[in-house]
Amino acid sequence: MSLFDKVSNFTYNSYFKQASTISKSLQKLSTGLKRPTAADGAALNAMAQEMEQKVRGNETIRTYLQTYDSYASTQDEYLQSIGGIIDHMTELASASLAGSSTQRTNLNLEYQGLVSEMKLVLDTAKFNGTRLFSANSSINVRLGMGASQYVGFE
């Protein structure tokens, strides 16, 4: 199981566990005759506000996860393109073994063109202005509302 799969599973489970808990709590509140107010007591009011904050926090986390999913999908599309280029380069290398000197020269020219195309893709691939394939590329995914609840990918 890859790191991406582990993070995805952890995030999926955490998000839906919290969403389920909040949904149950809100359902309990909604079945009552009235919503807790300050007049009902500070404890009930604090609980209602805490639940509302958790709902807003979960929405924020969902937005972060959607952004990361888009980032990963974009990166995957570029990697599939690179994979196709590498497959074609392998075919050219195999064909050059059985070809004449002129054929090898032509195959080498095409091969070098593919190398240039691959470098161009790697150098220009971006997501929201962030280069996808750079030594300095990294992304931090927020998995919770705490300051330490991030997972970084480089």
mmCIF file of N, CA and C in Angstrom, residues 6-99:
data_model
loop_
_atom_site.group_PDB
_atom_site.id
_atom_site.type_symbol
_atom_site.label_atom_id
_atom_site.label_comp_id
_atom_site.label_asym_id
_atom_site.label_seq_id
_atom_site.Cartn_x
_atom_site.Cartn_y
_atom_site.Cartn_z
ATOM 1 N N LYS A 6 -2.324 5.149 2.063
ATOM 2 C CA LYS A 6 -2.436 5.173 3.521
ATOM 3 C C LYS A 6 -3.020 6.496 4.003
ATOM 4 N N VAL A 7 -2.503 7.593 3.446
ATOM 5 C CA VAL A 7 -3.000 8.913 3.837
ATOM 6 C C VAL A 7 -4.458 9.065 3.424
ATOM 7 N N SER A 8 -4.787 8.576 2.225
ATOM 8 C CA SER A 8 -6.167 8.665 1.762
ATOM 9 C C SER A 8 -7.101 7.885 2.674
ATOM 10 N N ASN A 9 -6.709 6.670 3.032
ATOM 11 C CA ASN A 9 -7.551 5.855 3.913
ATOM 12 C C ASN A 9 -7.697 6.495 5.278
ATOM 13 N N PHE A 10 -6.588 6.981 5.844
ATOM 14 C CA PHE A 10 -6.636 7.622 7.158
ATOM 15 C C PHE A 10 -7.555 8.834 7.118
ATOM 16 N N THR A 11 -7.376 9.651 6.100
ATOM 17 C CA THR A 11 -8.165 10.867 5.970
ATOM 18 C C THR A 11 -9.633 10.543 5.769
ATOM 19 N N TYR A 12 -9.895 9.598 4.897
ATOM 20 C CA TYR A 12 -11.276 9.189 4.629
ATOM 21 C C TYR A 12 -11.943 8.710 5.913
ATOM 22 N N ASN A 13 -11.275 7.821 6.645
ATOM 23 C CA ASN A 13 -11.850 7.285 7.880
ATOM 24 C C ASN A 13 -12.049 8.372 8.922
ATOM 25 N N SER A 14 -11.051 9.240 9.105
ATOM 26 C CA SER A 14 -11.153 10.314 10.095
ATOM 27 C C SER A 14 -12.278 11.282 9.755
ATOM 28 N N TYR A 15 -12.346 11.666 8.506
ATOM 29 C CA TYR A 15 -13.364 12.634 8.088
ATOM 30 C C TYR A 15 -14.761 12.076 8.319
ATOM 31 N N PHE A 16 -14.998 10.849 7.862
ATOM 32 C CA PHE A 16 -16.340 10.310 7.973
ATOM 33 C C PHE A 16 -16.693 9.910 9.402
ATOM 34 N N LYS A 17 -15.711 9.582 10.214
ATOM 35 C CA LYS A 17 -15.987 9.309 11.621
ATOM 36 C C LYS A 17 -16.452 10.596 12.313
ATOM 37 N N GLN A 18 -15.728 11.702 12.057
ATOM 38 C CA GLN A 18 -16.118 12.980 12.646
ATOM 39 C C GLN A 18 -17.456 13.452 12.083
ATOM 40 N N ALA A 19 -17.647 13.292 10.789
ATOM 41 C CA ALA A 19 -18.904 13.725 10.171
ATOM 42 C C ALA A 19 -20.074 12.925 10.745
ATOM 43 N N SER A 20 -19.875 11.638 10.964
ATOM 44 C CA SER A 20 -20.932 10.801 11.539
ATOM 45 C C SER A 20 -21.257 11.231 12.958
ATOM 46 N N THR A 21 -20.214 11.497 13.755
ATOM 47 C CA THR A 21 -20.418 11.929 15.136
ATOM 48 C C THR A 21 -21.170 13.254 15.184
ATOM 49 N N ILE A 22 -20.769 14.178 14.354
ATOM 50 C CA ILE A 22 -21.418 15.491 14.325
ATOM 51 C C ILE A 22 -22.855 15.353 13.822
ATOM 52 N N SER A 23 -23.054 14.524 12.816
ATOM 53 C CA SER A 23 -24.396 14.327 12.289
ATOM 54 C C SER A 23 -25.330 13.768 13.359
ATOM 55 N N LYS A 24 -24.846 12.805 14.125
ATOM 56 C CA LYS A 24 -25.664 12.239 15.200
ATOM 57 C C LYS A 24 -25.977 13.288 16.257
ATOM 58 N N SER A 25 -24.979 14.087 16.609
ATOM 59 C CA SER A 25 -25.189 15.125 17.620
ATOM 60 C C SER A 25 -26.179 16.174 17.137
ATOM 61 N N LEU A 26 -26.039 16.582 15.892
ATOM 62 C CA LEU A 26 -26.968 17.568 15.339
ATOM 63 C C LEU A 26 -28.374 16.994 15.214
ATOM 64 N N GLN A 27 -28.467 15.702 14.910
ATOM 65 C CA GLN A 27 -29.773 15.070 14.835
ATOM 66 C C GLN A 27 -30.449 15.070 16.203
ATOM 67 N N LYS A 28 -29.658 14.807 17.244
ATOM 68 C CA LYS A 28 -30.218 14.840 18.603
ATOM 69 C C LYS A 28 -30.729 16.242 18.933
ATOM 70 N N LEU A 29 -29.946 17.252 18.544
ATOM 71 C CA LEU A 29 -30.377 18.624 18.808
ATOM 72 C C LEU A 29 -31.623 18.990 18.005
ATOM 73 N N SER A 30 -31.672 18.513 16.751
ATOM 74 C CA SER A 30 -32.777 18.926 15.890
ATOM 75 C C SER A 30 -34.101 18.252 16.259
ATOM 76 N N THR A 31 -34.053 17.168 16.987
ATOM 77 C CA THR A 31 -35.305 16.512 17.374
ATOM 78 C C THR A 31 -35.962 17.165 18.575
ATOM 79 N N GLY A 32 -35.235 18.034 19.260
ATOM 80 C CA GLY A 32 -35.796 18.736 20.410
ATOM 81 C C GLY A 32 -36.729 19.846 19.974
ATOM 82 N N LEU A 33 -37.427 20.409 20.934
ATOM 83 C CA LEU A 33 -38.375 21.476 20.618
ATOM 84 C C LEU A 33 -37.689 22.798 20.354
ATOM 85 N N LYS A 34 -36.492 22.970 20.892
ATOM 86 C CA LYS A 34 -35.804 24.240 20.676
ATOM 87 C C LYS A 34 -34.303 24.033 20.661
ATOM 88 N N ARG A 35 -33.621 24.957 20.075
ATOM 89 C CA ARG A 35 -32.164 24.940 20.014
ATOM 90 C C ARG A 35 -31.637 25.567 21.296
ATOM 91 N N PRO A 36 -30.544 25.007 21.835
ATOM 92 C CA PRO A 36 -30.013 25.599 23.058
ATOM 93 C C PRO A 36 -29.626 27.064 22.852
ATOM 94 N N THR A 37 -30.023 27.881 23.790
ATOM 95 C CA THR A 37 -29.659 29.294 23.768
ATOM 96 C C THR A 37 -28.963 29.626 25.072
ATOM 97 N N ALA A 38 -28.495 30.846 25.175
ATOM 98 C CA ALA A 38 -27.819 31.267 26.401
ATOM 99 C C ALA A 38 -28.748 31.151 27.608
ATOM 100 N N ALA A 39 -30.050 31.335 27.385
ATOM 101 C CA ALA A 39 -31.016 31.235 28.475
ATOM 102 C C ALA A 39 -31.140 29.804 28.994
ATOM 103 N N ASP A 40 -30.803 28.803 28.159
ATOM 104 C CA ASP A 40 -30.896 27.404 28.565
ATOM 105 C C ASP A 40 -29.707 26.974 29.418
ATOM 106 N N GLY A 41 -28.724 27.774 29.485
ATOM 107 C CA GLY A 41 -27.567 27.424 30.283
ATOM 108 C C GLY A 41 -26.298 27.500 29.457
ATOM 109 N N ALA A 42 -25.255 27.870 30.125
ATOM 110 C CA ALA A 42 -23.968 28.054 29.449
ATOM 111 C C ALA A 42 -23.437 26.742 28.877
ATOM 112 N N ALA A 43 -23.667 25.638 29.576
ATOM 113 C CA ALA A 43 -23.125 24.356 29.116
ATOM 114 C C ALA A 43 -23.752 23.930 27.786
ATOM 115 N N LEU A 44 -25.065 24.025 27.657
ATOM 116 C CA LEU A 44 -25.720 23.651 26.400
ATOM 117 C C LEU A 44 -25.319 24.573 25.257
ATOM 118 N N ASN A 45 -25.225 25.841 25.559
ATOM 119 C CA ASN A 45 -24.823 26.808 24.543
ATOM 120 C C ASN A 45 -23.390 26.520 24.077
ATOM 121 N N ALA A 46 -22.503 26.208 25.007
ATOM 122 C CA ALA A 46 -21.112 25.904 24.657
ATOM 123 C C ALA A 46 -21.034 24.654 23.793
ATOM 124 N N MET A 47 -21.854 23.637 24.129
ATOM 125 C CA MET A 47 -21.862 22.407 23.333
ATOM 126 C C MET A 47 -22.341 22.680 21.908
ATOM 127 N N ALA A 48 -23.365 23.483 21.760
ATOM 128 C CA ALA A 48 -23.887 23.810 20.439
ATOM 129 C C ALA A 48 -22.845 24.578 19.618
ATOM 130 N N GLN A 49 -22.185 25.530 20.244
ATOM 131 C CA GLN A 49 -21.153 26.297 19.538
ATOM 132 C C GLN A 49 -19.982 25.401 19.147
ATOM 133 N N GLU A 50 -19.606 24.479 20.026
ATOM 134 C CA GLU A 50 -18.497 23.566 19.727
ATOM 135 C C GLU A 50 -18.834 22.683 18.521
ATOM 136 N N MET A 51 -20.077 22.206 18.471
ATOM 137 C CA MET A 51 -20.493 21.383 17.336
ATOM 138 C C MET A 51 -20.496 22.193 16.045
ATOM 139 N N GLU A 52 -20.942 23.412 16.113
ATOM 140 C CA GLU A 52 -20.935 24.264 14.919
ATOM 141 C C GLU A 52 -19.510 24.508 14.436
ATOM 142 N N GLN A 53 -18.582 24.685 15.355
ATOM 143 C CA GLN A 53 -17.179 24.866 14.986
ATOM 144 C C GLN A 53 -16.623 23.601 14.333
ATOM 145 N N LYS A 54 -17.001 22.433 14.848
ATOM 146 C CA LYS A 54 -16.535 21.187 14.250
ATOM 147 C C LYS A 54 -17.076 21.016 12.841
ATOM 148 N N VAL A 55 -18.312 21.400 12.637
ATOM 149 C CA VAL A 55 -18.891 21.313 11.291
ATOM 150 C C VAL A 55 -18.121 22.218 10.337
ATOM 151 N N ARG A 56 -17.883 23.455 10.762
ATOM 152 C CA ARG A 56 -17.105 24.380 9.913
ATOM 153 C C ARG A 56 -15.700 23.839 9.674
ATOM 154 N N GLY A 57 -15.089 23.259 10.714
ATOM 155 C CA GLY A 57 -13.752 22.682 10.572
ATOM 156 C C GLY A 57 -13.737 21.532 9.590
ATOM 157 N N ASN A 58 -14.760 20.675 9.643
ATOM 158 C CA ASN A 58 -14.832 19.560 8.703
ATOM 159 C C ASN A 58 -15.009 20.044 7.278
ATOM 160 N N GLU A 59 -15.769 21.097 7.083
ATOM 161 C CA GLU A 59 -15.928 21.662 5.741
ATOM 162 C C GLU A 59 -14.589 22.196 5.223
ATOM 163 N N THR A 60 -13.828 22.812 6.102
ATOM 164 C CA THR A 60 -12.511 23.326 5.722
ATOM 165 C C THR A 60 -11.590 22.176 5.344
ATOM 166 N N ILE A 61 -11.594 21.125 6.148
ATOM 167 C CA ILE A 61 -10.757 19.961 5.858
ATOM 168 C C ILE A 61 -11.173 19.333 4.531
ATOM 169 N N ARG A 62 -12.468 19.250 4.277
ATOM 170 C CA ARG A 62 -12.955 18.687 3.015
ATOM 171 C C ARG A 62 -12.438 19.505 1.833
ATOM 172 N N THR A 63 -12.423 20.818 1.987
ATOM 173 C CA THR A 63 -11.900 21.680 0.926
ATOM 174 C C THR A 63 -10.412 21.415 0.698
ATOM 175 N N TYR A 64 -9.644 21.277 1.789
ATOM 176 C CA TYR A 64 -8.215 20.960 1.664
ATOM 177 C C TYR A 64 -8.016 19.635 0.938
ATOM 178 N N LEU A 65 -8.817 18.637 1.284
ATOM 179 C CA LEU A 65 -8.679 17.321 0.667
ATOM 180 C C LEU A 65 -9.051 17.353 -0.805
ATOM 181 N N GLN A 66 -10.052 18.138 -1.153
ATOM 182 C CA GLN A 66 -10.413 18.267 -2.566
ATOM 183 C C GLN A 66 -9.281 18.923 -3.349
ATOM 184 N N THR A 67 -8.645 19.910 -2.749
ATOM 185 C CA THR A 67 -7.517 20.568 -3.407
ATOM 186 C C THR A 67 -6.372 19.583 -3.595
ATOM 187 N N TYR A 68 -6.070 18.792 -2.553
ATOM 188 C CA TYR A 68 -4.990 17.817 -2.678
ATOM 189 C C TYR A 68 -5.338 16.758 -3.709
ATOM 190 N N ASP A 69 -6.600 16.339 -3.771
ATOM 191 C CA ASP A 69 -7.005 15.356 -4.760
ATOM 192 C C ASP A 69 -6.787 15.910 -6.166
ATOM 193 N N SER A 70 -7.114 17.169 -6.373
ATOM 194 C CA SER A 70 -6.884 17.806 -7.672
ATOM 195 C C SER A 70 -5.391 17.874 -7.990
ATOM 196 N N TYR A 71 -4.591 18.203 -6.968
ATOM 197 C CA TYR A 71 -3.127 18.256 -7.132
ATOM 198 C C TYR A 71 -2.606 16.887 -7.562
ATOM 199 N N ALA A 72 -3.023 15.836 -6.851
ATOM 200 C CA ALA A 72 -2.546 14.490 -7.148
ATOM 201 C C ALA A 72 -3.026 14.031 -8.527
ATOM 202 N N SER A 73 -4.257 14.365 -8.899
ATOM 203 C CA SER A 73 -4.780 13.982 -10.216
ATOM 204 C C SER A 73 -4.012 14.683 -11.334
ATOM 205 N N THR A 74 -3.725 15.950 -11.133
ATOM 206 C CA THR A 74 -2.962 16.699 -12.130
ATOM 207 C C THR A 74 -1.568 16.111 -12.283
ATOM 208 N N GLN A 75 -0.931 15.818 -11.159
ATOM 209 C CA GLN A 75 0.409 15.231 -11.201
ATOM 210 C C GLN A 75 0.361 13.860 -11.882
ATOM 211 N N ASP A 76 -0.663 13.079 -11.609
ATOM 212 C CA ASP A 76 -0.800 11.762 -12.221
ATOM 213 C C ASP A 76 -0.953 11.863 -13.737
ATOM 214 N N GLU A 77 -1.707 12.846 -14.203
ATOM 215 C CA GLU A 77 -1.875 13.025 -15.651
ATOM 216 C C GLU A 77 -0.536 13.324 -16.318
ATOM 217 N N TYR A 78 0.252 14.189 -15.696
ATOM 218 C CA TYR A 78 1.581 14.483 -16.250
ATOM 219 C C TYR A 78 2.465 13.240 -16.226
ATOM 220 N N LEU A 79 2.401 12.474 -15.149
ATOM 221 C CA LEU A 79 3.222 11.259 -15.057
ATOM 222 C C LEU A 79 2.802 10.223 -16.097
ATOM 223 N N GLN A 80 1.523 10.125 -16.399
ATOM 224 C CA GLN A 80 1.080 9.217 -17.452
ATOM 225 C C GLN A 80 1.621 9.658 -18.802
ATOM 226 N N SER A 81 1.649 10.957 -19.024
ATOM 227 C CA SER A 81 2.216 11.490 -20.257
ATOM 228 C C SER A 81 3.703 11.145 -20.358
ATOM 229 N N ILE A 82 4.415 11.325 -19.259
ATOM 230 C CA ILE A 82 5.846 10.986 -19.220
ATOM 231 C C ILE A 82 6.032 9.485 -19.463
ATOM 232 N N GLY A 83 5.155 8.665 -18.876
ATOM 233 C CA GLY A 83 5.231 7.217 -19.081
ATOM 234 C C GLY A 83 5.078 6.847 -20.552
ATOM 235 N N GLY A 84 4.162 7.512 -21.243
ATOM 236 C CA GLY A 84 3.991 7.272 -22.674
ATOM 237 C C GLY A 84 5.237 7.652 -23.464
ATOM 238 N N ILE A 85 5.851 8.752 -23.079
ATOM 239 C CA ILE A 85 7.090 9.179 -23.754
ATOM 240 C C ILE A 85 8.188 8.146 -23.526
ATOM 241 N N ILE A 86 8.325 7.668 -22.302
ATOM 242 C CA ILE A 86 9.359 6.681 -21.979
ATOM 243 C C ILE A 86 9.109 5.367 -22.726
ATOM 244 N N ASP A 87 7.846 4.958 -22.834
ATOM 245 C CA ASP A 87 7.524 3.749 -23.601
ATOM 246 C C ASP A 87 7.970 3.898 -25.049
ATOM 247 N N HIS A 88 7.686 5.056 -25.640
ATOM 248 C CA HIS A 88 8.090 5.294 -27.028
ATOM 249 C C HIS A 88 9.619 5.334 -27.149
ATOM 250 N N MET A 89 10.294 5.891 -26.164
ATOM 251 C CA MET A 89 11.759 5.929 -26.184
ATOM 252 C C MET A 89 12.333 4.505 -26.134
ATOM 253 N N THR A 90 11.685 3.636 -25.353
ATOM 254 C CA THR A 90 12.119 2.231 -25.267
ATOM 255 C C THR A 90 11.954 1.536 -26.615
ATOM 256 N N GLU A 91 10.843 1.795 -27.294
ATOM 257 C CA GLU A 91 10.609 1.218 -28.615
ATOM 258 C C GLU A 91 11.676 1.686 -29.609
ATOM 259 N N LEU A 92 12.014 2.966 -29.541
ATOM 260 C CA LEU A 92 13.048 3.493 -30.447
ATOM 261 C C LEU A 92 14.407 2.862 -30.166
ATOM 262 N N ALA A 93 14.727 2.686 -28.894
ATOM 263 C CA ALA A 93 16.007 2.077 -28.538
ATOM 264 C C ALA A 93 16.075 0.643 -29.043
ATOM 265 N N SER A 94 14.982 -0.091 -28.922
ATOM 266 C CA SER A 94 14.957 -1.473 -29.421
ATOM 267 C C SER A 94 15.076 -1.505 -30.932
ATOM 268 N N ALA A 95 14.377 -0.600 -31.613
ATOM 269 C CA ALA A 95 14.425 -0.562 -33.077
ATOM 270 C C ALA A 95 15.813 -0.201 -33.581
ATOM 271 N N SER A 96 16.553 0.582 -32.829
ATOM 272 C CA SER A 96 17.883 1.007 -33.288
ATOM 273 C C SER A 96 18.885 -0.140 -33.271
ATOM 274 N N LEU A 97 18.606 -1.179 -32.491
ATOM 275 C CA LEU A 97 19.524 -2.324 -32.425
ATOM 276 C C LEU A 97 19.572 -3.077 -33.750
ATOM 277 N N ALA A 98 18.469 -3.114 -34.469
ATOM 278 C CA ALA A 98 18.405 -3.878 -35.714
ATOM 279 C C ALA A 98 18.503 -2.991 -36.950
ATOM 280 N N GLY A 99 18.633 -1.697 -36.783
ATOM 281 C CA GLY A 99 18.622 -0.794 -37.926
ATOM 282 C C GLY A 99 20.002 -0.503 -38.487
#
